[in-house]
Structures are given as structure tokens and as C-alpha cells.
PDB file of C-alpha atoms in Angstrom:
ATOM      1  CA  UNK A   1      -2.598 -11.188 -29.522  1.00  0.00           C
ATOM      2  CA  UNK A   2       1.060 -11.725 -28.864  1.00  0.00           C
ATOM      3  CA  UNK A   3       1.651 -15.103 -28.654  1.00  0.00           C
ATOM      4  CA  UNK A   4       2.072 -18.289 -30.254  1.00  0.00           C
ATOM      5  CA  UNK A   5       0.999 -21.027 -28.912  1.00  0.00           C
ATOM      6  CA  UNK A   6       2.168 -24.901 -30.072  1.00  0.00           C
ATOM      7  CA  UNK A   7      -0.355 -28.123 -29.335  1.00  0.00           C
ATOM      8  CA  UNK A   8       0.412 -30.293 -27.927  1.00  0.00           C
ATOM      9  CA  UNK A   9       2.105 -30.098 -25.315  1.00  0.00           C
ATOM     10  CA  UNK A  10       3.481 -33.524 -24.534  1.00  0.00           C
ATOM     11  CA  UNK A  11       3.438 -36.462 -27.079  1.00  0.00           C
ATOM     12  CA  UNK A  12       4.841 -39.889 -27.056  1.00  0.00           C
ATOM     13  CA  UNK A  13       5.073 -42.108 -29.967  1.00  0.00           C
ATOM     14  CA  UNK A  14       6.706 -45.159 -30.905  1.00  0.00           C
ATOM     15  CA  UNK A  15       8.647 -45.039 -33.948  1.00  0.00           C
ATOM     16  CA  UNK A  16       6.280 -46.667 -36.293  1.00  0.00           C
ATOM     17  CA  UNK A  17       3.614 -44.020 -35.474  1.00  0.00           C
ATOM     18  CA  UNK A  18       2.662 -40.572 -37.022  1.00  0.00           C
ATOM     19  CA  UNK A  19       2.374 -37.633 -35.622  1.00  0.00           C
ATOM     20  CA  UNK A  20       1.880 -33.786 -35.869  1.00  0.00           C
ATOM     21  CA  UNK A  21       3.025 -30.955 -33.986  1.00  0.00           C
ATOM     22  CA  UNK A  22       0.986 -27.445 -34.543  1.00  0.00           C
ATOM     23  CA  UNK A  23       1.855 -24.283 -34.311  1.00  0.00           C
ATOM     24  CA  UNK A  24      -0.270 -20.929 -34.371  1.00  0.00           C
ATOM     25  CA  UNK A  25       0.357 -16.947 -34.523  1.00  0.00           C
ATOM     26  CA  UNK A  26      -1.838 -14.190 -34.879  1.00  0.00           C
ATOM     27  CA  UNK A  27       0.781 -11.228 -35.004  1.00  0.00           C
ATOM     28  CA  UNK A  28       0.497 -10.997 -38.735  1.00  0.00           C
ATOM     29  CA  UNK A  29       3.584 -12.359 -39.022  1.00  0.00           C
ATOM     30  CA  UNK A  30       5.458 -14.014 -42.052  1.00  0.00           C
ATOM     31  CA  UNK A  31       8.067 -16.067 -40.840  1.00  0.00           C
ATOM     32  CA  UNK A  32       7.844 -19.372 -38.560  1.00  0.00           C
ATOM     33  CA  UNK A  33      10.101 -21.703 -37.420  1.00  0.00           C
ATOM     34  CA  UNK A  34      10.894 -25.036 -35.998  1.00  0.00           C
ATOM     35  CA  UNK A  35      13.266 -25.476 -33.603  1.00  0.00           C
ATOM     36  CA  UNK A  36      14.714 -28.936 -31.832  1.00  0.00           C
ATOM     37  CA  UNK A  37      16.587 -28.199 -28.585  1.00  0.00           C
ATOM     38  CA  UNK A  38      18.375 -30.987 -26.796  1.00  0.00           C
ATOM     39  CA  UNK A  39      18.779 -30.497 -22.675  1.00  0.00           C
ATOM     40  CA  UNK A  40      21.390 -28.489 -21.594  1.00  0.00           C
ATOM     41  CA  UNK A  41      21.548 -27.162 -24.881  1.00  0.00           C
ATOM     42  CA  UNK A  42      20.552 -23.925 -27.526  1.00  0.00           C
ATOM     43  CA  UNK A  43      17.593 -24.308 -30.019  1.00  0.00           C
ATOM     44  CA  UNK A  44      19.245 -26.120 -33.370  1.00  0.00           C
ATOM     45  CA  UNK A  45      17.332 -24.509 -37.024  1.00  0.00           C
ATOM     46  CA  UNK A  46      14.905 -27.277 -38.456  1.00  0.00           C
ATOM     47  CA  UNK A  47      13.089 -24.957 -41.163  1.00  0.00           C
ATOM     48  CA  UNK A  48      11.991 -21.644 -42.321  1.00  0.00           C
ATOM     49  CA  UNK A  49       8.849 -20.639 -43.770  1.00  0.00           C
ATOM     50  CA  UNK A  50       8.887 -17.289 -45.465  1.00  0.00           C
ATOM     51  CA  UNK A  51       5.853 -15.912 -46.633  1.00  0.00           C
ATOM     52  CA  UNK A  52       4.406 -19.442 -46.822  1.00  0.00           C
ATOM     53  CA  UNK A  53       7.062 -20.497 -48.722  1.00  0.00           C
ATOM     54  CA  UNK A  54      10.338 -23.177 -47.345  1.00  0.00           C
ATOM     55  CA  UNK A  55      12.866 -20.751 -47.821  1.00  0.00           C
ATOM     56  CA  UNK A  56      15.928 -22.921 -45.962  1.00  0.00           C
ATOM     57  CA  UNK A  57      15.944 -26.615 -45.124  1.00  0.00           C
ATOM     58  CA  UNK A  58      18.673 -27.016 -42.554  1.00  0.00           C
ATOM     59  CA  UNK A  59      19.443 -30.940 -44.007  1.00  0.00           C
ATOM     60  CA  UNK A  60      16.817 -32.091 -41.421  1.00  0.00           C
ATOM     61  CA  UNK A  61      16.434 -36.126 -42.222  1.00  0.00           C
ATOM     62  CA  UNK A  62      12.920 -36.708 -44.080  1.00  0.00           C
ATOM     63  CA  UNK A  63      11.378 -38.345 -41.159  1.00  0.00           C
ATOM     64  CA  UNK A  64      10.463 -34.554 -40.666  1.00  0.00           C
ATOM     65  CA  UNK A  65       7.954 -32.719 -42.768  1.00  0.00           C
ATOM     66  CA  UNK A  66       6.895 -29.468 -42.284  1.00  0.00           C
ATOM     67  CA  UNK A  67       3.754 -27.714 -43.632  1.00  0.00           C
ATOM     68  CA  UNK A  68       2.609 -24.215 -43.903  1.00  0.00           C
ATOM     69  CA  UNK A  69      -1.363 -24.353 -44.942  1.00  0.00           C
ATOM     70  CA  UNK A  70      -1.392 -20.478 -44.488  1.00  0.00           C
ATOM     71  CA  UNK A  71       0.432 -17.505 -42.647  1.00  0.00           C
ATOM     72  CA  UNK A  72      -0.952 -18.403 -39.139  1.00  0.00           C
ATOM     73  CA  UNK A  73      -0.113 -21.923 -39.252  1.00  0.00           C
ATOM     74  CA  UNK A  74       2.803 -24.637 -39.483  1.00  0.00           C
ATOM     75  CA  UNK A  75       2.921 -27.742 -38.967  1.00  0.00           C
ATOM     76  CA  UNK A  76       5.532 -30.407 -38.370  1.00  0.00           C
ATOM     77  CA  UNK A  77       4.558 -34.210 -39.532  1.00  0.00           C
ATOM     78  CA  UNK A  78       6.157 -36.838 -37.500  1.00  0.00           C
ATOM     79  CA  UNK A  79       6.966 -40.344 -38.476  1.00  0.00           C
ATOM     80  CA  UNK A  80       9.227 -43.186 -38.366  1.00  0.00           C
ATOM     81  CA  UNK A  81      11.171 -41.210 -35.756  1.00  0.00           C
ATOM     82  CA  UNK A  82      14.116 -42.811 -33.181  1.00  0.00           C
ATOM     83  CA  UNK A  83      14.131 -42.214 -29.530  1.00  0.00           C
ATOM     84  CA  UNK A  84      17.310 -39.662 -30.149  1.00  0.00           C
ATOM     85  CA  UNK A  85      14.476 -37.831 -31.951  1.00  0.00           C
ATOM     86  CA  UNK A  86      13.347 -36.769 -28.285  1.00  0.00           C
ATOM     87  CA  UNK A  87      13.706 -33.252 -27.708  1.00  0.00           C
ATOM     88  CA  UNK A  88      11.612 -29.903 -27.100  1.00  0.00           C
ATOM     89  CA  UNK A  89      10.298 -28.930 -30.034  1.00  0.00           C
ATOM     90  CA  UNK A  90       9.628 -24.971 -30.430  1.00  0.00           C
ATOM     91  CA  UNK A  91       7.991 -22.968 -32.667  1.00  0.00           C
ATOM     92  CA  UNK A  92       8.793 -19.379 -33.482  1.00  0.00           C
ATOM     93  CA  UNK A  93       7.483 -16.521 -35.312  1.00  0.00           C
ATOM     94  CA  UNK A  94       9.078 -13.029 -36.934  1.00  0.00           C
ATOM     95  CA  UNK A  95       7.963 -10.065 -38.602  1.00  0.00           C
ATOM     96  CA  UNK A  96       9.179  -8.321 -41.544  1.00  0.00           C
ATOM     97  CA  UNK A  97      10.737 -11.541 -43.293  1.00  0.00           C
ATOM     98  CA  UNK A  98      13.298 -13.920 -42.116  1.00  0.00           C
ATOM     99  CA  UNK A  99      15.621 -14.003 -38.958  1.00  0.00           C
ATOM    100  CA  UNK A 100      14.198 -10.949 -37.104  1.00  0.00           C
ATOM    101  CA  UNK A 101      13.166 -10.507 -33.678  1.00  0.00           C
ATOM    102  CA  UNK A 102      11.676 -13.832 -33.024  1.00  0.00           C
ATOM    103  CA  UNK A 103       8.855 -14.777 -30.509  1.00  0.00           C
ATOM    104  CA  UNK A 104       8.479 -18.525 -29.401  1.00  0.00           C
ATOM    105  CA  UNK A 105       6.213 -20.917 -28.796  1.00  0.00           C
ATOM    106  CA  UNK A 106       5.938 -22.781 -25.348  1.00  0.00           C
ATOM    107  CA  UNK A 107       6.922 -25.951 -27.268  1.00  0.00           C
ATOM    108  CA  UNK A 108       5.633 -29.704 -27.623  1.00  0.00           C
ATOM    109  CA  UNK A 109       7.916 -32.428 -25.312  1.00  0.00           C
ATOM    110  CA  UNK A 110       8.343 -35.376 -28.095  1.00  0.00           C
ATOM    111  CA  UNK A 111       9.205 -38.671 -26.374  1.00  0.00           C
ATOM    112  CA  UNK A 112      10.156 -41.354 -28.604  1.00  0.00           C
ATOM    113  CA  UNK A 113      10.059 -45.200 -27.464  1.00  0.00           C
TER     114      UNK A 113
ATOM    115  CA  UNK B   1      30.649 -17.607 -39.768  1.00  0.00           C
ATOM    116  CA  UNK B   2      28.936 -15.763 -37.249  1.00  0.00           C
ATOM    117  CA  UNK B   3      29.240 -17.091 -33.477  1.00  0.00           C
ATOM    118  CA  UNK B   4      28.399 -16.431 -30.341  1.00  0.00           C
ATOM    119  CA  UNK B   5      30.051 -16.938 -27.086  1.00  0.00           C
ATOM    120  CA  UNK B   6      28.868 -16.454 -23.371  1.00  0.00           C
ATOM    121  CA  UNK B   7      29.814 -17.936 -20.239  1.00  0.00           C
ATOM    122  CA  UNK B   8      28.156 -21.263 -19.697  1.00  0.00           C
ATOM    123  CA  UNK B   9      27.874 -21.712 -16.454  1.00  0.00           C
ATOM    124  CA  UNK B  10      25.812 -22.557 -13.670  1.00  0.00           C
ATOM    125  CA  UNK B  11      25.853 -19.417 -11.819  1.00  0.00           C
ATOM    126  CA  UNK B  12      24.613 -19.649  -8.514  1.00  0.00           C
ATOM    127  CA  UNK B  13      23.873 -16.256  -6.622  1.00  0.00           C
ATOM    128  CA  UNK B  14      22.263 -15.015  -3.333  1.00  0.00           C
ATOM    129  CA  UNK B  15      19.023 -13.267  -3.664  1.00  0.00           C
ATOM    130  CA  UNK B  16      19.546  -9.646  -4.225  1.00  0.00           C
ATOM    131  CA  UNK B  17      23.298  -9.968  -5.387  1.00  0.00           C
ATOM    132  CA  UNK B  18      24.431  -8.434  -9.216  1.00  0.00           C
ATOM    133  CA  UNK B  19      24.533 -10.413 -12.009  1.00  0.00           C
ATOM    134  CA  UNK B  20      26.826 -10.595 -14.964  1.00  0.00           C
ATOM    135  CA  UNK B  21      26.665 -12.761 -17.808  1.00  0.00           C
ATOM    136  CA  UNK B  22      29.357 -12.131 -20.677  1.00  0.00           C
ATOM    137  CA  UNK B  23      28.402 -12.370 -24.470  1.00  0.00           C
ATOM    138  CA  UNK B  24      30.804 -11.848 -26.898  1.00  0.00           C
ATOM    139  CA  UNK B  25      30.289 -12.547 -30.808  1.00  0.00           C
ATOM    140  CA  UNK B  26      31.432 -12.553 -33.923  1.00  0.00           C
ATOM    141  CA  UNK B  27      30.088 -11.301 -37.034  1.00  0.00           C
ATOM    142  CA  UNK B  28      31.282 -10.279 -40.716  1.00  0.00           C
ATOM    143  CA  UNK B  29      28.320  -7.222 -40.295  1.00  0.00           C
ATOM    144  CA  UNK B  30      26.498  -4.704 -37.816  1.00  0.00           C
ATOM    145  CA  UNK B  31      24.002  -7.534 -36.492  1.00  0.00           C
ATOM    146  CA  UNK B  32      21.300  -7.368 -34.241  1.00  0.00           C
ATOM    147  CA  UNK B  33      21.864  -8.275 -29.975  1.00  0.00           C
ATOM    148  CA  UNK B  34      19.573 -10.631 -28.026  1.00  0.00           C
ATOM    149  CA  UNK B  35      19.199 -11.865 -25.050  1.00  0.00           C
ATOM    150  CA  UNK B  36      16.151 -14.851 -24.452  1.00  0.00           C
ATOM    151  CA  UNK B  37      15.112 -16.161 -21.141  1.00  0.00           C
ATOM    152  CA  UNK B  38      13.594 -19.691 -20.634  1.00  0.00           C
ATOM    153  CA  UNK B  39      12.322 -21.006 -17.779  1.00  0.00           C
ATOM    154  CA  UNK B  40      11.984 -24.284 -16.727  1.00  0.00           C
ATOM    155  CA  UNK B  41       9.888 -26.298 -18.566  1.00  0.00           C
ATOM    156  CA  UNK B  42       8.726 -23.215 -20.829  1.00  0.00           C
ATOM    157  CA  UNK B  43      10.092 -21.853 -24.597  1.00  0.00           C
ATOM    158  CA  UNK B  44      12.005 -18.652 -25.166  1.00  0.00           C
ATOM    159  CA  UNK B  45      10.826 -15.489 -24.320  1.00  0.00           C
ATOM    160  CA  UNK B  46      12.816 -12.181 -25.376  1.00  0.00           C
ATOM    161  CA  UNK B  47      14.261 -10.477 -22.700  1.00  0.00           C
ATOM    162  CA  UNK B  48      15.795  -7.238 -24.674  1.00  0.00           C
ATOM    163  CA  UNK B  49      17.500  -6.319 -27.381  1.00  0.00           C
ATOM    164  CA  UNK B  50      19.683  -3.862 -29.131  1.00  0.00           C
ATOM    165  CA  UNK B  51      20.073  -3.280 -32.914  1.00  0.00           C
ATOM    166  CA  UNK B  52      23.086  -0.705 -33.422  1.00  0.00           C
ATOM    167  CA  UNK B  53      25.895  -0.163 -31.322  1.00  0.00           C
ATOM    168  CA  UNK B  54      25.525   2.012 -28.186  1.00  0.00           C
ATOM    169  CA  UNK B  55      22.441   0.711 -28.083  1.00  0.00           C
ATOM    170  CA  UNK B  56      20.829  -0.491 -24.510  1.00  0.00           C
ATOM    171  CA  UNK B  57      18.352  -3.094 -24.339  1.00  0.00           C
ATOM    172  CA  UNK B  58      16.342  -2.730 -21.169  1.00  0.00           C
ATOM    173  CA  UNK B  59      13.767  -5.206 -19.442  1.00  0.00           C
ATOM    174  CA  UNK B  60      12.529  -5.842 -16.254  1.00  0.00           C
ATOM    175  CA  UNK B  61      15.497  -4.939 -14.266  1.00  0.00           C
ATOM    176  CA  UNK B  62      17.746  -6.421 -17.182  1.00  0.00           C
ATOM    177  CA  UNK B  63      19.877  -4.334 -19.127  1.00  0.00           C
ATOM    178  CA  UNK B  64      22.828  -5.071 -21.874  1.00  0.00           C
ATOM    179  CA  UNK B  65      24.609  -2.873 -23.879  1.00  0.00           C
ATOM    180  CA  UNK B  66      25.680  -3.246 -27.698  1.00  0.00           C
ATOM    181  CA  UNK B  67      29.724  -2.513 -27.708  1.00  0.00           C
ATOM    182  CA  UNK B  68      30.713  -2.300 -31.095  1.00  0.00           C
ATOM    183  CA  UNK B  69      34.753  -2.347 -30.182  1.00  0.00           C
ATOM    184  CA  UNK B  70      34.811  -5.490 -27.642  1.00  0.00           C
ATOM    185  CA  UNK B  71      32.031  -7.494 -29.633  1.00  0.00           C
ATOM    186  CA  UNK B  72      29.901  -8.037 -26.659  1.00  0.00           C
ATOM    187  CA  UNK B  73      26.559  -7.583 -25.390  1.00  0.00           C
ATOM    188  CA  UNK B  74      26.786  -8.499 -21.689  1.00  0.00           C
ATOM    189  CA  UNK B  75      23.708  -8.888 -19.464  1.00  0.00           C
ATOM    190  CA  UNK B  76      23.405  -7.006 -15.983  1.00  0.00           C
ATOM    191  CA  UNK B  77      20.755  -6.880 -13.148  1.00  0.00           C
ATOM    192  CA  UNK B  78      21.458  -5.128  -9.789  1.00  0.00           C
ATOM    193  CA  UNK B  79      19.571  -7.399  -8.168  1.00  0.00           C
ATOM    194  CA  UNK B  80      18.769 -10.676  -8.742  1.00  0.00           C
ATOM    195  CA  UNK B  81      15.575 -12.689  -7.562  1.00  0.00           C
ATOM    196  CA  UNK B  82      15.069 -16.450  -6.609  1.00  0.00           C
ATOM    197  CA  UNK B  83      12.533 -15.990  -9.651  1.00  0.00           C
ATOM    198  CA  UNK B  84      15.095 -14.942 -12.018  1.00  0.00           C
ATOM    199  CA  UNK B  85      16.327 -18.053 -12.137  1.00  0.00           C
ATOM    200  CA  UNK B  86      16.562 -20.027 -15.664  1.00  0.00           C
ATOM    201  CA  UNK B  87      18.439 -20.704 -18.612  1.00  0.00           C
ATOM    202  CA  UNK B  88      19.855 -16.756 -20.533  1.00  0.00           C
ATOM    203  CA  UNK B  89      20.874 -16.865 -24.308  1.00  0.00           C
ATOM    204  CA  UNK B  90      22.829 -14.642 -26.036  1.00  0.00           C
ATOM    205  CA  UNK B  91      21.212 -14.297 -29.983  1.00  0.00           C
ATOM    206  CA  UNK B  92      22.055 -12.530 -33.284  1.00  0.00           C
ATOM    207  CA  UNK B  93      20.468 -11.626 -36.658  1.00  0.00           C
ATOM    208  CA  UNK B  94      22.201 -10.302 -39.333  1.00  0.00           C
ATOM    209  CA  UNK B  95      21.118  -8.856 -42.266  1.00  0.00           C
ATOM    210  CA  UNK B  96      18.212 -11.335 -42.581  1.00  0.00           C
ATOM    211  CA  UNK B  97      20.184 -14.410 -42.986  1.00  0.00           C
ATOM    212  CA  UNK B  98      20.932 -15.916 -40.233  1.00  0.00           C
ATOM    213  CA  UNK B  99      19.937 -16.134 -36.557  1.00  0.00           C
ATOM    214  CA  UNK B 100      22.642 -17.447 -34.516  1.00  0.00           C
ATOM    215  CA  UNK B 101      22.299 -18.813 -30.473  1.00  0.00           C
ATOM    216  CA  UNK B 102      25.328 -18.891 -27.276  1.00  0.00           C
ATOM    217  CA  UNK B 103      25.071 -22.227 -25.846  1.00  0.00           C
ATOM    218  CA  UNK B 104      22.992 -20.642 -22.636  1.00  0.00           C
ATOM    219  CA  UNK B 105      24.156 -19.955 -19.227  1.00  0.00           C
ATOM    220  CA  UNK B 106      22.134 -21.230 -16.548  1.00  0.00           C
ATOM    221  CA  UNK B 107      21.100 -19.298 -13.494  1.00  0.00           C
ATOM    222  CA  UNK B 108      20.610 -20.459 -10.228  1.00  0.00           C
ATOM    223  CA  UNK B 109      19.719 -18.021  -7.226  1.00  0.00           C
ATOM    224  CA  UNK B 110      19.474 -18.940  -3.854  1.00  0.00           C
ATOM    225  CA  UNK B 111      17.149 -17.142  -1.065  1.00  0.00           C
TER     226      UNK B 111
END
């Protein structure tokens, strides 16, 4: 299995909901990722999970909370969000520790109203 | 810090005409060279890569090469295809500790 997959795959919320994105590997990989990417533009850093553990925090406002309940998984908790919040939101994986190779997700399409 | 540079774009092509699209970087290191493909509507999805220099990454028709003395890692395909078209980043990784996009160059071919 070579892929990661991300449910769902469209959400809209309003900004007093919550919400969760999810993410899944089974590459035996130890390093996810969540990327926000704007049209028109490249994927911006949200977090790193090493080895289950937040390794960098790219000063992502607190209305974003990732998890990682294990090595497959990672999750991204949604709430109190503002419609400039609305972007494609990928997931990635890598082997062998931080910042290598990295295979994506198809990504969830947040709307915010 | 590290950086990466390509040409943004759009390029439009005819079907079956070559395609360049320059990446140049800059790191303090010997990084790692990407390039990622996405389609529309769809995430990343590696298209080669190259981790020393002289290095050629190679994929479905797709091939860059890692030139140590210009910085750059440009993308070529003899012949391009109306499916070819979508968005090509230029990526690296060095050392572990960071991972570092091109703002994308989007590709248009025409039949």
C-alpha cells in the first residue's frame, strides 16, 4: 500500500463549528504532515509529526490542532475558523524521519462561511 | 535560507512539442531535487527526483538533471501530452530540516 489517503474530501463549516480532517498511511512511515495551499499557490508547512511526536509548529494560530493517536494516523481539529481559513488541505507522509521524500494525500477542500 | 525559484508561468504548448521548465535554488548544503505534479483538483504526486549532483531523475517521459555549478534542476519532456497538463513544483530537502517548494508553474497543452 502506497498511498495516503485524507477523509473527507469536501467540508464546509461555519465558523462556530468543529471539525476534523483525517489522514491515513500504511507505508510504515514516521513522518506526516499538514499542509494549507492557497490557489495559484505552493503548499505552506502547518506541522510535523516525527515519530508521533510535534517536532515543529510552524506558528499556525490555535484554531488548528493537530493529533497523532499513532504512526498511521493524524488528525487536524478544526474550530472557530474564518472564511480566509479556506484552502486545500493536504496531508503528507515520509520515511526515515523528517523532510524526506514525501508522498501526499489527495487532500480535504475546507470551505468556510 | 534555502529557496527555490522556477518559472511561473502559464505555459501553453501544442501537443507533442518539448517542454522546459527552469528550477534554480539555493541552498547552504548538497540538498535533495524534486519535482511534484498536481493535477487539477488532486494533491501532489512525485514526479522524480535526484539526490547528488549529476544525478537524473527520470519518470514517465520526464527527466531533470541535478547541476551542482548552475544550482538548477530543470524539467524536460520531448513530448508533451494534452494530459500532461497541471500545476509542476520544483522541491528540496536538506539535511532533514527543511523541505522547501517553487511557487509552481502551470502547464497548459493544447491538442
Amino acid at each position: 500500500d502506497t498511498e495516503v489517503t485524507q477523509t473527507p474530501k469536501h467540508l464546509v463549516m461555519g465558523m462556530t463549528n468543529k471539525k476534523s480532517l483525517k489522514c491515513e498511511q500504511h507505508m510504515g512511515h514516521r513522518a506526516m504532515y499538514w499542509y494549507k495551499q492557497k490557489a495559484k499557490k505552493p503548499p505552506e508547512l502547518m506541522f510535523v509529526y516525527s515519530y508521533e511526536k510535534l517536532s515543529i509548529n510552524e506558528s499556525v494560530p490555535s484554531r488548528f490542532s493537530p493529533e497523532c493517536p499513532n504512526s498511521s494516523l493524524l488528525n487536524l481539529h478544526l474550530h472557530a475558523l474564518q472564511p480566509e481559513d479556506s484552502a486545500l488541505y493536504l496531508c503528507a507522509s515520509s520515511h526515515r524521519g523528517s523532510y524526506n521524500e514525501q508522498f501526499f494525500g489527495p487532500g480535504t477542500r475546507l470551505t468556510v462561511l | 535560507g534555502d529557496s527555490v525559484t522556477q518559472m511561473e508561468g502559464p505555459v501553453t504548448l501544442s501537443e507533442e512539442a518539448f517542454l522546459t521548465i527552469n528550477c534554480t535554488y539555493t541552498a547552504t548544503g548538497y540538498p535533495s531535487l524534486f519535482w511534484y505534479v498536481q493535477y487539477p483538483g488532486e494533491g501532489l504526486q512525485l514526479l522524480l527526483k535526484a539526490t547528488k549532483a549529476d544525478d537524473k531523475g527520470s519518470n514517465k517521459g520526464f527527466e531533470a538533471t541535478y547541476r551542482k555549478e548552475t544550482t538548477s534542476f530543470h524539467l524536460e519532456k520531448g513530448s508533451v501530452q494534452v494530459s500532461d497538463s497541471a500545476v509542476y513544483f520544483c522541491a528540496l530537502s536538506e539535511g532533514g530540516q527543511n523541505f522547501v517548494f517553487g511557487p509552481g508553474t502551470r502547464l497548459s497543452v493544447l491538442p
